[in-house]
Amino acid sequence: MSEHERDNRSESALHRFLCRLTTFQLVRACRMKHSYPLLGILLLAVTCTLALPVINATVIYPAYTKIMVGTFEDFARQLAMHTLPASITNTKLTHDVLNTKHFLADIYRLEVNFGLLEVKVLSPEGFTLYATNPDDLNTLDTDPALTDLMAKGHMYSRLVENESLSPQGETATTSAVYAYVPLMRDDTYLGAFEIVFDVTGPKQQLDRFNTYATYGIILICTCLVGIVLLLLYMESSRALAQQQAQAIRTDVEQITRHDIKTPLLGALNGITYLENYTKLDQDQMDMLYHMREAVNTGMDLINRSLDLYKMETGRYQYDPKELDILAVCRRVLADLSGLALDMGVSMRATLSGNLLKRKDTLIIAAEETLCYAILSNLIKNALEASDKDERISIAMTANGNFTISIHNPRPVPESIRDTFFEKFASAGKRTGTGLGTYSARLMVKVMGGDISMDSSDDNGTTITVNLPIQPRT
């Protein structure tokens, strides 16, 4: 195989790959919620591209042709009434009636002045009394249906196209309108005029207009299809970039979870060694205690992050045990009281409409760490979203399920309402990561519950969590 052939084969393979990639991206974009309007426009554009030329050819163009023929039909009626002498207007047409010099002269002027191809005068029986072409004189109309139609006083016209050879041997097409004008006296049929107009020029103009209109429609719709496809491609590229960034971020998280535990374990071993094998005064012991607490907190965060990863991948083993959920709630409120005080925000917790008391208890089957994390994340988010002197409400009820509703007076920004529980969805918080509500949704799902958010400018934001009192099997 030559080098040129290998290059061609490589380029062909690359082209097929890019085509498959583009198609794949467009398909992925079609599945995105925000692409539905673009898909609607694309479908409309494709439909218009296919349908409008057909409609133009089958409906619009015939309608314009009918209007043109009707215009010449009205003109033929006016010419017939103008040409026919007043003395014979109400007389049955025969050879004797028409055999006058004035009538023949008027017919001739009619043909010359208006460029008519042919004029015929027909008797009520269908015989040709006068014709531009002498060969047609005294011939009988062979279309009885047309004779019957005119006998009822109805005008009739039709467009006829004839092909002929020019002196140069080229084929020329001539368009003509045949208009039949009946003459009536009351309900009596007196005869008819057949007037033939040369409409080659108007017909060619109409054909050009139809051609330009068809090409224009196809061009506009094709451009619209191209624009929509470009927008879909851009959206699919953006979605693919987000997915790639998400994959990279997930990989980094896994590496970080794994690698950061090693130095933390080393720090814990060092603290243990200092506590057991060195002489320390009270201040040093207190310092080591706080260092151990900080390292343990870091380890807990890493372990919780690992748990979230297992939840994302469906490998988390949920192990519910009986616990007092109200005690967990009181502990969360106590832990966040300092933050609330610093922010100037008050918290009010109720159970079935009454203020939560220290003696209140409610036993459910769940994991305490998950319950604490859910309540802590959601209440902390509500605090951070509130302004000074505002209050957040924590309302709890137990009726088959344990339900807790956390309300703050501030609405969620419209830009993230649809993605509120998605990963890294955050707005308006300088230190927000967008993981609090995401992890809460994961943990609630693992526990067999559900979580929802309702937000409006008038009523603020309420997040409602429903947890089963007994684990669902």
Coordinates of C-alpha atoms in Angstrom, one line a residue:
M1 CA 0.0 0.0 0.0
S2 CA 1.5 3.4 -1.0
E3 CA 1.9 6.3 1.4
H4 CA -0.7 8.3 -0.6
E5 CA -3.3 5.4 -0.2
R6 CA -2.6 5.2 3.6
D7 CA -3.1 8.9 3.9
N8 CA -6.4 8.7 2.1
R9 CA -7.6 5.8 4.2
S10 CA -6.6 7.7 7.4
E11 CA -8.4 10.8 6.3
S12 CA -11.5 8.7 5.4
A13 CA -11.4 7.0 8.8
L14 CA -11.0 10.4 10.5
H15 CA -13.9 11.8 8.5
R16 CA -16.2 8.8 9.5
F17 CA -15.1 9.3 13.2
L18 CA -15.9 13.0 13.1
C19 CA -19.3 12.3 11.5
R20 CA -20.1 9.7 14.2
L21 CA -19.0 12.1 16.9
T22 CA -21.1 15.0 15.5
T23 CA -24.1 12.7 15.2
F24 CA -23.5 11.4 18.7
Q25 CA -23.3 15.0 20.1
L26 CA -26.5 16.0 18.3
V27 CA -28.3 13.0 19.7
R28 CA -27.1 13.9 23.2
A29 CA -28.2 17.5 22.6
C30 CA -31.6 16.3 21.5
R31 CA -32.0 14.5 24.9
M32 CA -31.2 17.7 26.8
K33 CA -34.1 19.4 28.4
H34 CA -33.1 22.9 27.2
S35 CA -32.8 21.7 23.6
Y36 CA -36.5 21.0 23.2
P37 CA -37.3 24.5 21.8
L38 CA -34.5 24.2 19.3
L39 CA -35.7 20.7 18.3
G40 CA -39.2 22.2 17.8
I41 CA -37.7 24.9 15.6
L42 CA -35.6 22.3 13.7
L43 CA -38.7 20.1 13.1
L44 CA -40.7 23.2 12.0
A45 CA -37.9 24.2 9.6
V46 CA -37.5 20.8 8.1
T47 CA -41.3 20.5 7.7
C48 CA -41.4 23.9 6.0
T49 CA -38.5 23.0 3.7
L50 CA -40.4 19.9 2.6
A51 CA -44.0 21.1 2.7
L52 CA -43.8 24.8 1.5
P53 CA -42.5 24.0 -2.0
V54 CA -45.2 21.3 -2.4
I55 CA -47.9 23.7 -1.2
N56 CA -46.5 26.4 -3.5
A57 CA -46.7 24.0 -6.5
T58 CA -50.0 22.4 -5.7
V59 CA -52.0 25.3 -4.1
I60 CA -50.5 28.7 -4.5
Y61 CA -49.3 28.5 -8.1
P62 CA -52.6 27.0 -9.4
A63 CA -54.4 29.8 -7.4
Y64 CA -52.4 32.5 -9.2
T65 CA -53.0 30.8 -12.5
K66 CA -56.7 30.7 -11.9
I67 CA -56.7 34.4 -11.0
M68 CA -54.9 35.2 -14.3
V69 CA -57.3 33.1 -16.3
G70 CA -60.3 34.7 -14.5
T71 CA -58.9 38.1 -15.3
F72 CA -58.8 37.3 -19.0
E73 CA -62.3 35.7 -18.8
D74 CA -63.7 39.0 -17.4
F75 CA -61.9 40.9 -20.2
A76 CA -63.4 38.6 -22.8
R77 CA -66.9 39.2 -21.6
Q78 CA -66.3 43.0 -21.8
L79 CA -64.9 42.7 -25.4
A80 CA -67.9 40.5 -26.5
M81 CA -70.4 42.9 -25.1
H82 CA -68.6 45.9 -26.7
T83 CA -68.2 44.1 -30.1
L84 CA -71.8 42.9 -30.5
P85 CA -74.1 45.5 -32.0
A86 CA -76.9 46.7 -29.8
S87 CA -79.4 45.8 -32.5
I88 CA -78.7 42.1 -32.2
T89 CA -77.9 41.9 -28.5
N90 CA -81.2 40.0 -27.8
T91 CA -81.2 38.1 -31.1
K92 CA -80.3 34.6 -31.8
L93 CA -77.0 34.4 -33.6
T94 CA -77.2 33.2 -37.2
H95 CA -75.3 33.8 -40.5
D96 CA -77.9 36.3 -41.6
V97 CA -77.7 38.3 -38.3
L98 CA -73.9 38.5 -38.4
N99 CA -73.4 39.1 -42.1
T100 CA -72.9 42.8 -41.8
K101 CA -69.9 44.9 -42.7
H102 CA -69.9 46.8 -39.4
F103 CA -69.8 43.6 -37.4
L104 CA -67.0 42.0 -39.4
A105 CA -65.0 45.3 -39.2
D106 CA -65.5 45.4 -35.5
I107 CA -64.3 41.8 -35.1
Y108 CA -61.2 42.6 -37.2
R109 CA -60.3 45.7 -35.1
L110 CA -60.8 43.6 -32.0
E111 CA -58.3 41.0 -33.2
V112 CA -55.7 43.6 -34.2
N113 CA -56.0 46.1 -31.4
F114 CA -55.9 43.5 -28.6
G115 CA -53.5 41.1 -30.2
L116 CA -56.0 38.2 -30.0
L117 CA -55.0 34.8 -31.4
E118 CA -58.4 33.9 -32.5
V119 CA -62.1 34.9 -32.3
K120 CA -65.1 32.7 -33.0
V121 CA -68.8 33.3 -32.9
L122 CA -70.9 30.2 -32.2
S123 CA -74.6 29.6 -32.8
P124 CA -76.8 28.1 -30.1
E125 CA -76.4 24.7 -31.8
G126 CA -72.6 24.9 -31.7
F127 CA -71.9 25.8 -35.3
T128 CA -69.1 28.3 -36.0
L129 CA -70.6 31.4 -37.6
Y130 CA -67.4 33.4 -37.7
A131 CA -63.8 32.4 -37.2
T132 CA -60.4 34.0 -37.6
N133 CA -59.3 30.8 -39.3
P134 CA -61.5 30.3 -42.3
D135 CA -61.1 26.5 -42.1
D136 CA -63.1 26.6 -38.9
L137 CA -66.2 28.1 -40.5
N138 CA -69.4 26.1 -40.4
T139 CA -67.8 23.4 -38.2
L140 CA -69.7 21.9 -35.3
D141 CA -68.3 22.1 -31.8
T142 CA -67.5 18.6 -30.7
D143 CA -67.7 19.2 -27.0
P144 CA -71.4 18.9 -26.0
A145 CA -70.6 19.4 -22.4
L146 CA -69.2 22.9 -23.2
T147 CA -72.3 23.7 -25.3
D148 CA -74.6 22.6 -22.4
L149 CA -72.6 24.7 -19.9
M150 CA -72.9 27.8 -22.0
A151 CA -76.5 27.1 -22.7
K152 CA -77.1 27.6 -19.0
G153 CA -75.4 31.0 -19.1
H154 CA -72.1 30.0 -17.5
M155 CA -68.8 31.4 -18.7
Y156 CA -65.9 29.1 -19.2
S157 CA -62.2 29.6 -19.7
R158 CA -59.1 27.4 -19.8
L159 CA -55.3 27.8 -20.1
V160 CA -53.7 25.9 -23.0
E161 CA -50.0 25.6 -23.8
N162 CA -49.0 24.7 -27.3
E163 CA -45.5 23.8 -28.6
S164 CA -44.3 24.8 -32.1
L165 CA -41.1 24.9 -34.0
S166 CA -39.6 28.3 -34.7
P167 CA -38.0 29.1 -38.1
Q168 CA -34.7 28.4 -36.5
G169 CA -35.8 24.9 -35.5
E170 CA -36.2 25.7 -31.8
T171 CA -39.2 24.6 -29.8
A172 CA -41.3 27.5 -28.6
T173 CA -44.1 27.3 -26.1
T174 CA -47.2 29.5 -26.5
S175 CA -49.7 30.0 -23.7
A176 CA -53.2 30.9 -24.5
V177 CA -56.4 31.5 -22.6
Y178 CA -59.6 30.2 -24.3
A179 CA -62.6 32.2 -23.0
Y180 CA -66.2 31.3 -23.9
V181 CA -68.8 34.0 -23.4
P182 CA -72.4 33.0 -23.7
L183 CA -75.1 35.4 -24.9
M184 CA -78.4 35.1 -23.0
R185 CA -81.8 36.7 -23.2
D186 CA -83.5 35.8 -20.0
D187 CA -83.0 32.0 -19.9
T188 CA -82.7 31.6 -23.7
Y189 CA -79.2 30.8 -25.1
L190 CA -78.5 33.0 -28.2
G191 CA -75.0 31.9 -29.0
A192 CA -71.5 32.5 -27.7
F193 CA -68.1 34.1 -28.4
E194 CA -64.9 32.2 -28.2
I195 CA -62.0 34.6 -27.7
V196 CA -58.4 33.4 -27.5
F197 CA -55.8 35.5 -25.7
D198 CA -52.0 35.2 -26.1
V199 CA -50.8 35.1 -22.4
T200 CA -47.3 33.8 -23.1
G201 CA -45.7 36.9 -21.5
P202 CA -47.8 36.9 -18.3
K203 CA -47.5 33.1 -18.0
Q204 CA -43.7 33.3 -18.2
Q205 CA -43.7 36.0 -15.5
L206 CA -45.9 33.9 -13.3
D207 CA -43.6 30.9 -13.8
R208 CA -40.5 33.0 -13.0
F209 CA -42.3 34.3 -9.8
N210 CA -43.2 30.7 -8.8
T211 CA -39.6 29.5 -9.4
Y212 CA -38.1 32.4 -7.4
A213 CA -40.6 31.9 -4.6
T214 CA -39.9 28.2 -4.4
Y215 CA -36.1 28.6 -4.3
G216 CA -36.5 31.5 -1.8
I217 CA -38.5 29.3 0.5
I218 CA -36.1 26.4 0.2
L219 CA -33.1 28.8 0.8
I220 CA -34.7 30.4 3.9
C221 CA -35.8 27.2 5.4
T222 CA -32.4 25.6 4.7
C223 CA -30.6 28.5 6.4
L224 CA -32.9 28.1 9.3
V225 CA -32.2 24.4 9.5
G226 CA -28.5 25.1 9.3
I227 CA -28.7 27.7 12.1
V228 CA -30.6 25.4 14.4
L229 CA -28.2 22.5 13.7
L230 CA -25.3 24.9 14.5
L231 CA -27.0 25.9 17.8
L232 CA -27.7 22.2 18.6
Y233 CA -24.0 21.4 17.9
M234 CA -22.9 24.3 20.1
E235 CA -25.2 23.1 22.9
S236 CA -24.0 19.5 22.5
S237 CA -20.4 20.7 22.6
R238 CA -21.1 22.6 25.8
A239 CA -22.8 19.6 27.3
L240 CA -19.9 17.4 26.3
A241 CA -17.4 19.8 27.8
Q242 CA -19.5 19.9 31.0
Q243 CA -19.5 16.1 31.2
Q244 CA -15.8 15.9 30.5
A245 CA -15.2 18.5 33.3
Q246 CA -17.4 16.5 35.6
A247 CA -15.5 13.3 34.8
I248 CA -12.2 15.1 35.5
R249 CA -13.6 16.6 38.7
T250 CA -14.8 13.1 39.8
D251 CA -11.4 11.6 39.1
V252 CA -9.7 14.4 41.0
E253 CA -12.1 13.9 43.9
Q254 CA -11.3 10.1 44.1
I255 CA -7.6 10.7 43.9
T256 CA -7.9 13.4 46.6
R257 CA -10.0 11.2 48.9
H258 CA -7.4 8.4 48.6
D259 CA -4.2 10.5 48.8
I260 CA -5.2 12.9 51.5
K261 CA -6.0 10.2 54.1
T262 CA -2.4 9.1 54.2
P263 CA -0.9 12.4 55.6
L264 CA -3.9 12.7 57.9
L265 CA -3.2 9.2 59.3
G266 CA 0.4 10.2 59.7
A267 CA -0.6 13.3 61.6
L268 CA -2.8 11.2 63.9
N269 CA 0.1 8.8 64.6
G270 CA 2.4 11.8 65.3
I271 CA -0.2 13.3 67.8
T272 CA -0.6 9.9 69.5
Y273 CA 3.2 9.5 69.8
L274 CA 3.5 13.0 71.3
E275 CA 0.7 12.3 73.8
N276 CA 2.2 9.0 74.9
Y277 CA 5.9 9.4 74.8
T278 CA 6.7 13.0 75.5
K279 CA 6.3 15.2 78.6
L280 CA 3.7 17.9 77.9
D281 CA 2.3 20.7 79.9
Q282 CA -1.4 21.5 80.0
D283 CA -1.3 24.1 77.2
Q284 CA 0.5 21.6 74.9
M285 CA -2.0 18.9 75.8
D286 CA -4.8 21.3 74.9
M287 CA -3.1 22.1 71.6
L288 CA -2.7 18.4 70.7
Y289 CA -6.3 17.8 71.6
H290 CA -7.5 20.5 69.2
M291 CA -5.1 19.2 66.6
R292 CA -6.6 15.7 67.0
E293 CA -10.1 17.1 66.7
A294 CA -9.2 19.0 63.5
V295 CA -7.6 15.9 62.0
N296 CA -10.6 13.7 63.0
T297 CA -12.9 16.3 61.4
G298 CA -10.9 16.1 58.2
M299 CA -11.1 12.3 58.3
D300 CA -14.8 12.4 58.9
L301 CA -15.2 14.7 55.9
I302 CA -13.2 12.4 53.7
N303 CA -15.1 9.3 54.9
R304 CA -18.4 11.1 54.2
S305 CA -17.1 12.1 50.8
L306 CA -16.3 8.4 50.2
D307 CA -19.8 7.5 51.3
L308 CA -21.3 10.0 48.8
Y309 CA -19.2 8.4 46.1
K310 CA -20.6 5.0 47.0
M311 CA -24.1 6.5 47.0
E312 CA -23.5 7.9 43.5
T313 CA -22.3 4.5 42.2
G314 CA -25.0 2.6 44.1
R315 CA -22.6 0.7 46.3
Y316 CA -23.5 2.2 49.7
Q317 CA -24.7 -0.3 52.3
Y318 CA -27.4 1.4 54.3
D319 CA -27.6 0.1 57.9
P320 CA -30.6 1.8 59.7
K321 CA -30.8 1.6 63.5
E322 CA -33.3 3.0 66.0
L323 CA -32.5 6.6 67.0
D324 CA -34.2 9.7 68.4
I325 CA -34.4 12.0 65.3
L326 CA -35.5 15.0 67.5
A327 CA -32.3 14.6 69.5
V328 CA -30.3 14.8 66.3
C329 CA -32.2 17.9 65.3
R330 CA -31.6 19.6 68.6
R331 CA -27.8 18.8 68.3
V332 CA -27.8 20.3 64.8
L333 CA -29.5 23.4 66.0
A334 CA -27.0 23.7 68.9
D335 CA -24.0 23.2 66.6
L336 CA -25.3 25.9 64.2
S337 CA -26.4 28.4 66.9
G338 CA -23.0 30.1 66.8
L339 CA -23.3 30.7 63.0
A340 CA -26.9 31.9 63.4
L341 CA -25.8 34.3 66.1
D342 CA -23.0 35.7 64.0
M343 CA -25.3 36.2 61.1
G344 CA -28.1 37.8 63.2
V345 CA -30.6 35.1 62.1
S346 CA -33.0 33.4 64.4
M347 CA -34.1 29.7 64.2
R348 CA -37.5 28.4 65.3
A349 CA -38.1 24.6 65.5
T350 CA -41.6 23.1 66.0
L351 CA -43.1 19.7 66.3
S352 CA -46.7 19.4 65.1
G353 CA -47.1 23.1 65.4
N354 CA -45.6 23.4 69.0
L355 CA -42.2 24.6 69.9
L356 CA -39.7 21.8 70.1
K357 CA -38.9 20.8 73.7
R358 CA -35.9 19.0 75.2
K359 CA -38.2 16.2 76.4
D360 CA -39.7 15.5 73.0
T361 CA -38.7 12.3 71.4
L362 CA -39.4 10.5 68.1
I363 CA -37.8 7.1 67.4
I364 CA -37.2 6.2 63.8
A365 CA -35.0 3.6 62.0
A366 CA -32.1 5.4 60.2
E367 CA -28.4 6.1 60.2
E368 CA -27.6 8.9 62.7
T369 CA -24.7 10.2 60.6
L370 CA -26.9 10.6 57.5
C371 CA -29.7 12.3 59.5
Y372 CA -27.2 14.7 61.0
A373 CA -25.6 15.5 57.7
I374 CA -29.0 16.0 56.0
L375 CA -30.3 18.4 58.6
S376 CA -27.0 20.2 59.0
N377 CA -26.6 20.8 55.3
L378 CA -30.1 22.1 54.8
I379 CA -30.4 24.3 57.9
K380 CA -26.9 25.7 57.2
N381 CA -27.9 26.5 53.6
A382 CA -31.1 28.3 55.0
L383 CA -29.0 30.3 57.4
E384 CA -26.5 31.3 54.7
A385 CA -29.3 32.3 52.4
S386 CA -31.0 34.6 55.0
D387 CA -30.3 38.2 55.8
K388 CA -29.8 39.8 59.2
D389 CA -32.9 39.9 61.5
E390 CA -34.7 37.2 59.5
R391 CA -35.9 33.9 60.8
I392 CA -35.8 30.4 59.5
S393 CA -38.4 27.9 60.5
I394 CA -37.9 24.1 61.0
A395 CA -41.3 22.4 61.1
M396 CA -41.5 18.7 62.0
T397 CA -44.4 16.3 61.9
A398 CA -44.8 12.5 62.3
N399 CA -47.8 10.9 60.5
G400 CA -46.7 7.6 59.0
N401 CA -43.5 9.3 57.9
F402 CA -41.2 11.8 59.5
T403 CA -41.5 15.1 57.7
I404 CA -39.3 18.2 58.2
S405 CA -39.8 21.4 56.4
I406 CA -37.1 24.1 56.5
H407 CA -38.2 27.6 55.4
N408 CA -36.3 30.8 54.8
P409 CA -37.7 34.0 53.5
R410 CA -35.3 34.3 50.6
P411 CA -36.1 32.8 47.1
V412 CA -33.7 30.6 45.3
P413 CA -32.3 32.4 42.2
E414 CA -34.2 31.4 39.1
S415 CA -31.0 30.4 37.4
I416 CA -30.6 27.3 39.6
R417 CA -34.1 26.4 40.5
D418 CA -34.3 23.7 37.9
T419 CA -30.9 22.3 39.0
F420 CA -31.1 23.0 42.7
F421 CA -30.4 19.4 43.8
E422 CA -27.8 18.8 41.1
K423 CA -24.1 18.6 41.8
F424 CA -22.2 21.9 42.1
A425 CA -25.4 24.0 41.7
S426 CA -24.8 27.1 43.7
A427 CA -25.4 30.9 43.3
G428 CA -25.1 33.9 45.4
K429 CA -22.8 32.3 48.1
R430 CA -19.1 33.2 48.0
T431 CA -18.0 30.0 49.6
G432 CA -20.7 27.7 48.2
T433 CA -19.7 24.5 46.5
G434 CA -23.2 23.3 45.5
L435 CA -22.7 20.0 47.3
G436 CA -24.9 20.5 50.3
T437 CA -28.3 20.0 48.6
Y438 CA -26.8 17.4 46.2
S439 CA -25.5 15.3 49.1
A440 CA -28.8 15.7 51.0
R441 CA -30.7 14.4 48.0
L442 CA -28.4 11.4 47.7
M443 CA -28.7 10.6 51.4
V444 CA -32.5 11.0 51.5
K445 CA -32.8 8.7 48.5
V446 CA -30.6 6.0 50.2
M447 CA -32.8 6.2 53.2
G448 CA -35.9 5.6 51.1
G449 CA -37.3 9.1 51.4
D450 CA -37.9 12.0 49.1
I451 CA -36.9 15.7 49.1
S452 CA -38.5 18.7 47.3
M453 CA -38.0 22.4 47.0
D454 CA -40.6 25.1 46.5
S455 CA -39.4 28.7 46.0
S456 CA -41.0 32.0 44.9
D457 CA -40.3 35.7 45.3
D458 CA -43.4 36.1 47.5
N459 CA -43.2 33.1 49.8
G460 CA -39.4 32.4 50.0
T461 CA -38.0 28.9 49.9
T462 CA -39.2 25.7 51.6
I463 CA -37.3 22.4 51.5
T464 CA -39.4 19.4 52.5
V465 CA -37.9 16.0 53.5
N466 CA -40.0 12.9 54.0
L467 CA -38.3 10.0 55.7
P468 CA -39.8 6.6 56.6
I469 CA -40.1 5.9 60.3
Q470 CA -39.4 2.3 59.6
P471 CA -37.0 1.2 56.9
R472 CA -38.6 0.3 53.6
T473 CA -37.9 -3.2 52.4

